[in-house]
CSV table of C-alpha atoms and ligand atoms in Angstrom, one decimal:
chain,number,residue,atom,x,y,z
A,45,UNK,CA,19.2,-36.5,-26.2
A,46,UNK,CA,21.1,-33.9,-25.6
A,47,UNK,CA,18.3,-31.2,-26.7
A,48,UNK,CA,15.6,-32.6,-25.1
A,49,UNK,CA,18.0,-31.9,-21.4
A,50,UNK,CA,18.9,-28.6,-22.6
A,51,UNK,CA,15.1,-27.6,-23.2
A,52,UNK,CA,14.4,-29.4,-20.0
A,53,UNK,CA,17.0,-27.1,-17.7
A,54,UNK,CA,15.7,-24.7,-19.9
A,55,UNK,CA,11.9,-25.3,-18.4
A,56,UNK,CA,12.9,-25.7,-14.7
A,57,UNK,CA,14.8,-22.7,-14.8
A,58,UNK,CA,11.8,-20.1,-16.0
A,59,UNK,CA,10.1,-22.4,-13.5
A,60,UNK,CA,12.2,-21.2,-10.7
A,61,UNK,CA,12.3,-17.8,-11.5
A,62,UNK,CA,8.7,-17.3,-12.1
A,63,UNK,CA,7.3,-14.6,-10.1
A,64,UNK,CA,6.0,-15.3,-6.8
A,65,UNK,CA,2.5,-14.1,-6.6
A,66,UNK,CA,0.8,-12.6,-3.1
A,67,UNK,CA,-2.9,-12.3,-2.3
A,68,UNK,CA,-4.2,-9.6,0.1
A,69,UNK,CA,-4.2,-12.0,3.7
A,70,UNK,CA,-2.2,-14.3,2.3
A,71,UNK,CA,1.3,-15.7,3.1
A,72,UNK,CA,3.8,-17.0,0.1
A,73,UNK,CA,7.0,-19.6,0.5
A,74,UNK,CA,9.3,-18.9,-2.2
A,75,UNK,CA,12.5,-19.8,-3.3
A,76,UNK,CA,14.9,-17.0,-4.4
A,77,UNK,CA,18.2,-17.4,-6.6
A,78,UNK,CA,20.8,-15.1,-5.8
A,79,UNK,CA,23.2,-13.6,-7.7
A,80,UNK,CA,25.8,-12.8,-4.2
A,81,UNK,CA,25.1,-13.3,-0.7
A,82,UNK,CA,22.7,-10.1,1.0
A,83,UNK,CA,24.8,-8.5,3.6
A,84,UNK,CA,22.1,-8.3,6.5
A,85,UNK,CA,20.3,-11.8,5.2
A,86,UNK,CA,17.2,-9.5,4.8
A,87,UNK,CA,14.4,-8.9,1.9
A,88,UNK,CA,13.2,-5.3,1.5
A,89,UNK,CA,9.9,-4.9,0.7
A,90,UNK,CA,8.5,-1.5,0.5
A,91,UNK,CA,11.2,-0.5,3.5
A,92,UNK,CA,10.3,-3.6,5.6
A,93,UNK,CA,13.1,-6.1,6.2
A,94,UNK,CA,12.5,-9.6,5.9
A,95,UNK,CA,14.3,-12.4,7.3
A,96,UNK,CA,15.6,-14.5,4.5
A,97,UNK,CA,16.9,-18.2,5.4
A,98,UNK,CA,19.9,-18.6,3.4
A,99,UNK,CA,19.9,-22.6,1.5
A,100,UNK,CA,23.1,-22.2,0.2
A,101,UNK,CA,24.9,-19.0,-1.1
A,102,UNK,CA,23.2,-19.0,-4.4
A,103,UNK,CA,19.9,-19.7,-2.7
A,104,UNK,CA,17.2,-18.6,0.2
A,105,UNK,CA,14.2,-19.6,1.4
A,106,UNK,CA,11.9,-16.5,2.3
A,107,UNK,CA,7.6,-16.3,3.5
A,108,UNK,CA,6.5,-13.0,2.3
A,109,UNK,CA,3.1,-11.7,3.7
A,110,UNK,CA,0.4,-9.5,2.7
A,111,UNK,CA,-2.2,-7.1,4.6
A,112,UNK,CA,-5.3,-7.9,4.1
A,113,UNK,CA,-6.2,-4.5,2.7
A,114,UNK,CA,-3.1,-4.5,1.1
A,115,UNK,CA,-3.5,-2.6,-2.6
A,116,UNK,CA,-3.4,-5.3,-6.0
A,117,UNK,CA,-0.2,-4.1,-7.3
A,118,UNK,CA,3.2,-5.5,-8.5
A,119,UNK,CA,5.9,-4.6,-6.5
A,120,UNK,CA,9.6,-5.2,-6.2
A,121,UNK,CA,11.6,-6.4,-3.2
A,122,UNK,CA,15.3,-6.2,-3.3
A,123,UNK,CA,18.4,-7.7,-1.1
A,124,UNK,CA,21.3,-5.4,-1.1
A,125,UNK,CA,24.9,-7.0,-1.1
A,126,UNK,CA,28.6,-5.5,-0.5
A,127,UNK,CA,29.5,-2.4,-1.9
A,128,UNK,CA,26.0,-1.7,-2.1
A,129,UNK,CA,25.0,-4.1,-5.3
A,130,UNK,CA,21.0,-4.3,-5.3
A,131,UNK,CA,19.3,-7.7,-6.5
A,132,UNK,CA,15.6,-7.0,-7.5
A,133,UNK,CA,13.0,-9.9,-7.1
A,134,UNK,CA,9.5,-9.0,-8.9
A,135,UNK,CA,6.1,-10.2,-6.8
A,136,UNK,CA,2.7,-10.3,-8.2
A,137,UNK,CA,-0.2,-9.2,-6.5
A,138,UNK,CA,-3.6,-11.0,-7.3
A,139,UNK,CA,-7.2,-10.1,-6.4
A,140,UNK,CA,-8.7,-12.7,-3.9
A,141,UNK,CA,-12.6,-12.7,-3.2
A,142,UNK,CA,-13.0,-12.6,0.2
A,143,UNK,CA,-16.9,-13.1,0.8
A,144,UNK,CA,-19.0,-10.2,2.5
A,145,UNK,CA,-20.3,-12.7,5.4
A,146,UNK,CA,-22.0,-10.0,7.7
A,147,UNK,CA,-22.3,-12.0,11.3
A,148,UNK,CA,-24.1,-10.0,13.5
A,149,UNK,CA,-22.5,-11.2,17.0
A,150,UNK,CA,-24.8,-10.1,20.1
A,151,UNK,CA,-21.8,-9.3,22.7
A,152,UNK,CA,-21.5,-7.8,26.2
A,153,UNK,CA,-22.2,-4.1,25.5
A,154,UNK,CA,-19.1,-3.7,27.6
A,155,UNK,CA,-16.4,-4.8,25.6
A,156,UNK,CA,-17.8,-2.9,22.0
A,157,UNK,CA,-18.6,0.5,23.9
A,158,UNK,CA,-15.4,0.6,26.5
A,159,UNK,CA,-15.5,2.3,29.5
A,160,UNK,CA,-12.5,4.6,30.1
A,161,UNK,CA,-10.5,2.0,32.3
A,162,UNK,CA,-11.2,-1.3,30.0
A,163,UNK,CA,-10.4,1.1,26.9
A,164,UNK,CA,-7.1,2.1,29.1
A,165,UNK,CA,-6.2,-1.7,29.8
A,166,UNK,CA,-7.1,-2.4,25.9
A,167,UNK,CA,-4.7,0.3,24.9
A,168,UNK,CA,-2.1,-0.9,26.6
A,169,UNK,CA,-2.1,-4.4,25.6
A,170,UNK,CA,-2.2,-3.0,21.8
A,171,UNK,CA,1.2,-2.0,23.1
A,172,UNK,CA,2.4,-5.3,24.4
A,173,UNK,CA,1.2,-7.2,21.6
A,174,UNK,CA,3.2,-4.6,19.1
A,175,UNK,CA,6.5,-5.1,21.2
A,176,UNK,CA,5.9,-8.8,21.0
A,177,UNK,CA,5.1,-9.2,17.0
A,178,UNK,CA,8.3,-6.7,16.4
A,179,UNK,CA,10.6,-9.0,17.6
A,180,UNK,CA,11.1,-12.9,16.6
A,181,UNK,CA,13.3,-14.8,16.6
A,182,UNK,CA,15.9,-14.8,13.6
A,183,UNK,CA,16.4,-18.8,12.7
A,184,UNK,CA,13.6,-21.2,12.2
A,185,UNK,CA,11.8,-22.7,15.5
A,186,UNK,CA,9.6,-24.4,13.1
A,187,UNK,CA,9.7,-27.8,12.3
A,188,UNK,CA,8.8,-29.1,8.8
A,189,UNK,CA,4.9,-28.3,8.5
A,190,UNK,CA,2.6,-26.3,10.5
A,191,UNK,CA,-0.5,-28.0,11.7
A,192,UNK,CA,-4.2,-26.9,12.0
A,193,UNK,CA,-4.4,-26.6,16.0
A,194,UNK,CA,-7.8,-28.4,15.8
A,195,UNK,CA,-10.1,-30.7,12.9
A,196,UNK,CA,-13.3,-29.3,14.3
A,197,UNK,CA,-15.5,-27.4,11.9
A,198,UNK,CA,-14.7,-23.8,11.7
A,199,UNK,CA,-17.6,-21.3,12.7
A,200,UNK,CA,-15.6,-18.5,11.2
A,201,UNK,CA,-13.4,-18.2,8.8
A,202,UNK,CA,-10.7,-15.8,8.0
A,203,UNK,CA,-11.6,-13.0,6.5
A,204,UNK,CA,-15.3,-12.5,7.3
A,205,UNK,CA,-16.5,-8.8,8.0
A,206,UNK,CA,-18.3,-8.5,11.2
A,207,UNK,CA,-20.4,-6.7,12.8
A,208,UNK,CA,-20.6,-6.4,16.7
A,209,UNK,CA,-24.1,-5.0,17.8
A,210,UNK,CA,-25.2,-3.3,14.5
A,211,UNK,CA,-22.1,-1.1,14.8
A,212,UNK,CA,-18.5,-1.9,14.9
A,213,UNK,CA,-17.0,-3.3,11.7
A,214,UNK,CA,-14.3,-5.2,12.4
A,215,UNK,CA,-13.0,-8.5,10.1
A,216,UNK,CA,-12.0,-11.8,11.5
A,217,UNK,CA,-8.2,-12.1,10.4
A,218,UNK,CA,-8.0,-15.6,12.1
A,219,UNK,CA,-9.9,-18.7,11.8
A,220,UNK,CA,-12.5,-20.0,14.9
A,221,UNK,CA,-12.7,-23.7,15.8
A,222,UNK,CA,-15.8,-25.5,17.4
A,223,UNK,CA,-14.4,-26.1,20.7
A,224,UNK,CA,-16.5,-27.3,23.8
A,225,UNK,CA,-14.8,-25.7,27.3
A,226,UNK,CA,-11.8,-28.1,28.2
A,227,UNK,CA,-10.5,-29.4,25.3
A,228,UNK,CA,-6.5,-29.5,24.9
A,229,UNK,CA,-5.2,-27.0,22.3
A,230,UNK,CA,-2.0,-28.4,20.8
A,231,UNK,CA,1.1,-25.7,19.4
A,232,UNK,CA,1.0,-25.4,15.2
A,233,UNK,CA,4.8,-26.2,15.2
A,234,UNK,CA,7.6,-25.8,17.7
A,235,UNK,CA,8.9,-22.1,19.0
A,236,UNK,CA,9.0,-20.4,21.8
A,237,UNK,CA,6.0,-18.7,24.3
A,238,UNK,CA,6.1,-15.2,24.0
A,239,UNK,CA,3.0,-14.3,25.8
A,240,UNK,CA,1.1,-16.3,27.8
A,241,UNK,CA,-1.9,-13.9,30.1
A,242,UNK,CA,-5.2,-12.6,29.9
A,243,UNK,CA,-6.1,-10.4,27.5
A,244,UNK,CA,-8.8,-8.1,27.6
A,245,UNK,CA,-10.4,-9.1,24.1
A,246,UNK,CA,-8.9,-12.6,23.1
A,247,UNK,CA,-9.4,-13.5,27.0
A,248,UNK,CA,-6.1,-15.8,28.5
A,249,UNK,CA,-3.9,-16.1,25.8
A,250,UNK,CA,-1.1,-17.8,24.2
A,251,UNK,CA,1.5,-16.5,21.6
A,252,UNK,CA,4.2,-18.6,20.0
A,253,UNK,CA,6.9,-17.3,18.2
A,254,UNK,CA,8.2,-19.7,15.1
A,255,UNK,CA,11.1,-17.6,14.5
A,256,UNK,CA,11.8,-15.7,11.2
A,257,UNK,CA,8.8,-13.4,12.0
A,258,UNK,CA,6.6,-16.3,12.3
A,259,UNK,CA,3.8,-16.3,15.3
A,260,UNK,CA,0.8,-18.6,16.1
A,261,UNK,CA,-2.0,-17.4,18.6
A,262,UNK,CA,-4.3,-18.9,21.0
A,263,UNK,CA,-7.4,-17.5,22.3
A,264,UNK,CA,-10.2,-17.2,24.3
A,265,UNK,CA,-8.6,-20.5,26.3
A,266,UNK,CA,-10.2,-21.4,29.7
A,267,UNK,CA,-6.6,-22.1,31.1
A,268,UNK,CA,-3.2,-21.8,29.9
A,269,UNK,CA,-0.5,-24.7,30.3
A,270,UNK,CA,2.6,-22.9,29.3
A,271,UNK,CA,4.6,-20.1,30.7
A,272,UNK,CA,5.8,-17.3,28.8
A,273,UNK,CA,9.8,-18.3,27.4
A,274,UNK,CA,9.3,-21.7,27.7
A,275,UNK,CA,10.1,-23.5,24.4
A,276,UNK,CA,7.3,-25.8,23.2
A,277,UNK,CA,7.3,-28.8,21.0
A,278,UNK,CA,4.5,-29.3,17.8
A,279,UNK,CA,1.3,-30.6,19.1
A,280,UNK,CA,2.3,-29.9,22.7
A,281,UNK,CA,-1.0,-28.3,24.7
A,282,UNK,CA,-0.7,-25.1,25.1
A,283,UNK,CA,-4.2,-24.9,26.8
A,284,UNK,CA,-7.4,-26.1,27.1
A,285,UNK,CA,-10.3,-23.9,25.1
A,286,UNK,CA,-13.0,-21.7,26.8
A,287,UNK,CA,-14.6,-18.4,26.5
A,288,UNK,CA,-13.1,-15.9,27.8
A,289,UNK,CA,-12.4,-12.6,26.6
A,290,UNK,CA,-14.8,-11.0,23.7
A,291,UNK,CA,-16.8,-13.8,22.9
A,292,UNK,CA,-20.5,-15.6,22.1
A,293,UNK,CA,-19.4,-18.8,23.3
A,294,UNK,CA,-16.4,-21.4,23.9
A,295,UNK,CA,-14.2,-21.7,21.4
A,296,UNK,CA,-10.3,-21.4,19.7
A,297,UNK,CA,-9.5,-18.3,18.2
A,298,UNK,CA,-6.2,-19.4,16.1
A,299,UNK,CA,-4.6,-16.3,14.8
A,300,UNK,CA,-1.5,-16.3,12.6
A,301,UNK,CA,1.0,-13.1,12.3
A,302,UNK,CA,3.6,-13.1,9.5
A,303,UNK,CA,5.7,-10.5,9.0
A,304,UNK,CA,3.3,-7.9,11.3
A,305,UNK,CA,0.4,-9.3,8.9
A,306,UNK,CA,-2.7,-11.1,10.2
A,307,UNK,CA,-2.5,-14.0,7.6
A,308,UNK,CA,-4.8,-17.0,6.7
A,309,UNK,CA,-3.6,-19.8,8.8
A,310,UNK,CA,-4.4,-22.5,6.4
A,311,UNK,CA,-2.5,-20.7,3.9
A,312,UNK,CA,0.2,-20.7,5.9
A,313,UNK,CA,-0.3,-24.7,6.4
A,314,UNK,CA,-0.3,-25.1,2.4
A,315,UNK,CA,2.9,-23.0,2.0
A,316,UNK,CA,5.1,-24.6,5.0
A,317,UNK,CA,4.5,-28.0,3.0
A,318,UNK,CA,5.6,-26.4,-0.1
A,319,UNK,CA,9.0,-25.0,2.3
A,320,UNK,CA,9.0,-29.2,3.0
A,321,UNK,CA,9.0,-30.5,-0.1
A,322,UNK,CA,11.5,-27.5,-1.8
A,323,UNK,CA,13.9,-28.4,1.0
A,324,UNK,CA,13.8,-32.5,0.8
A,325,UNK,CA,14.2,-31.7,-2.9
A,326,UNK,CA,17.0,-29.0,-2.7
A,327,UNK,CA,19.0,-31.3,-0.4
A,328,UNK,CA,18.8,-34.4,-2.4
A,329,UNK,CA,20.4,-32.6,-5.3
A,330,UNK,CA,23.0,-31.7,-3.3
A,331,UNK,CA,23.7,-34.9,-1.8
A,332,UNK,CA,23.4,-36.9,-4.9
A,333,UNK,CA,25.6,-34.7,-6.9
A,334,UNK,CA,29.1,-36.1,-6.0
A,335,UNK,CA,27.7,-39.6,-7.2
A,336,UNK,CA,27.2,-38.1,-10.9
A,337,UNK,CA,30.8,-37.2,-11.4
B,690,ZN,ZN1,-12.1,-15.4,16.2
């Protein structure tokens, strides 16, 4: 009996510390073991500081993202502890095969070719939206899982390369929902409004930060129903959908930024019910531990 626990602990516990593996676009949940608690409760990756949520002091919850063009490579991230002790985590990066959808999208020549005042106004919102996504929140807003904003069938899908009047290349880092002018578009998860405007490509828009470099977007929305620094709950209506901004026709643009990385949404979905379920697991060990002794 006694062998067949020790293999078992022995299993779980290459379990645990099996890599964590990345794809280009994609966003991870892991787990991390820690042998002492990080000073600044960051991840480095590559000079970037992640926010790491701290389980207990041997363990931390952490999403790590990828570019989409990031490079297929291993690398190492690292937490750095008193008296400057360094803990190294490996990560594995994996090849994903986006597919070459080519969508040839017949827009209003005026917002491919800018004129010097829309390409002014453009340039400073780039600005904006930079200042926004370097600054979240540093505890989760989020509650348990995020949600698809709507069930309608997507009409793109993240990931697709575009092209905008036989020219400009661009590809779609967010997913598009069918969505008729009017319809309510509920928050992914709770946070707080960090943007709520028009925009001169993604038309009146609405940003919600999820805290721990977490934000959901909302575009192309005929009206807006929140106010930027309000708080809003999961599934609250942030607006109704339209088709404004750079667009063929009404519908949700639902962009997710992790990290400063456009990520796949539905990825990010999958992953925050694996956070869920690692957490409800984590905390019934710990509460049904004093019963065992
Ligand atoms: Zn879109």
């Amino acid at each position: 009996m006694k062998n067949i626990i020790a293999v078992i602990l022995f299993f779980s516990a290459f379990a645990l510390s099996a890599k964590p593996v990345l794809k280009p676009g994609h966003v991870t949940f892991t787990t991390l073991d820690l042998e002492f608690l990080p000073q600044d409760n960051s991840l480095w990756c590559d000079g970037k500081k992640i926010p790491l949520f701290l389980f207990s002091e041997k363990k931390a919850f952490v999403y790590l993202s990828a570019s989409y063009f990031a490079q297929i490579k291993n690398f190492k991230c690292k937490t750095v502890g008193k008296k400057n002790k360094v803990q190294y985590f490996d990560i594995a990066m994996e090849r994903f095969p986006y597919k070459e959808v080519f969508h040839e999208l017949k827009v209003n020549k005026k917002r491919v070719e800018l004129s010097k005042e829309d390409l002014d106004r453009a340039i400073r919102e780039k600005e904006l939206l930079q200042k926004i996504y370097s600054k979240s929140t540093g505890v989760f807003l989020f509650e348990k899982s995020f949600k698809r904003p709507l069930n309608s069938k997507l009409t793109s899908i993240y990931g697709n390369r575009r092209i905008f009047n036989k020219n400009k290349k661009t590809q779609h880092l967010g997913y598009d929902f069918r969505a008729p002018i009017g319809t309510p578009i509920p928050s992914s998860n709770k946070g707080k409004v960090v943007l709520a405007q028009d925009l001169f490509f993604s038309g009146n828009t609405v940003i919600v930060d999820h805290g721990l470099g977490i934000f959901t977007m909302y575009g192309h929305l005929n009206e807006i129903k929140v106010k930027q620094g309000m708080m809003v709950e999961k599934g609250e209506i942030v607006g109704l959908a339209g088709a404004t901004g750079r667009v063929t026709g009404p519908h949700l643009h639902w962009g997710v930024k992790v990290h400063g990385e456009w990520v796949d949404g539905l990825v990010l979905v999958k992953e925050s019910e694996k956070h869920l379920k690692e957490e409800e697991k984590l905390a019934k060990l710990v509460y049904e531990q004093p019963n065992k002794n």
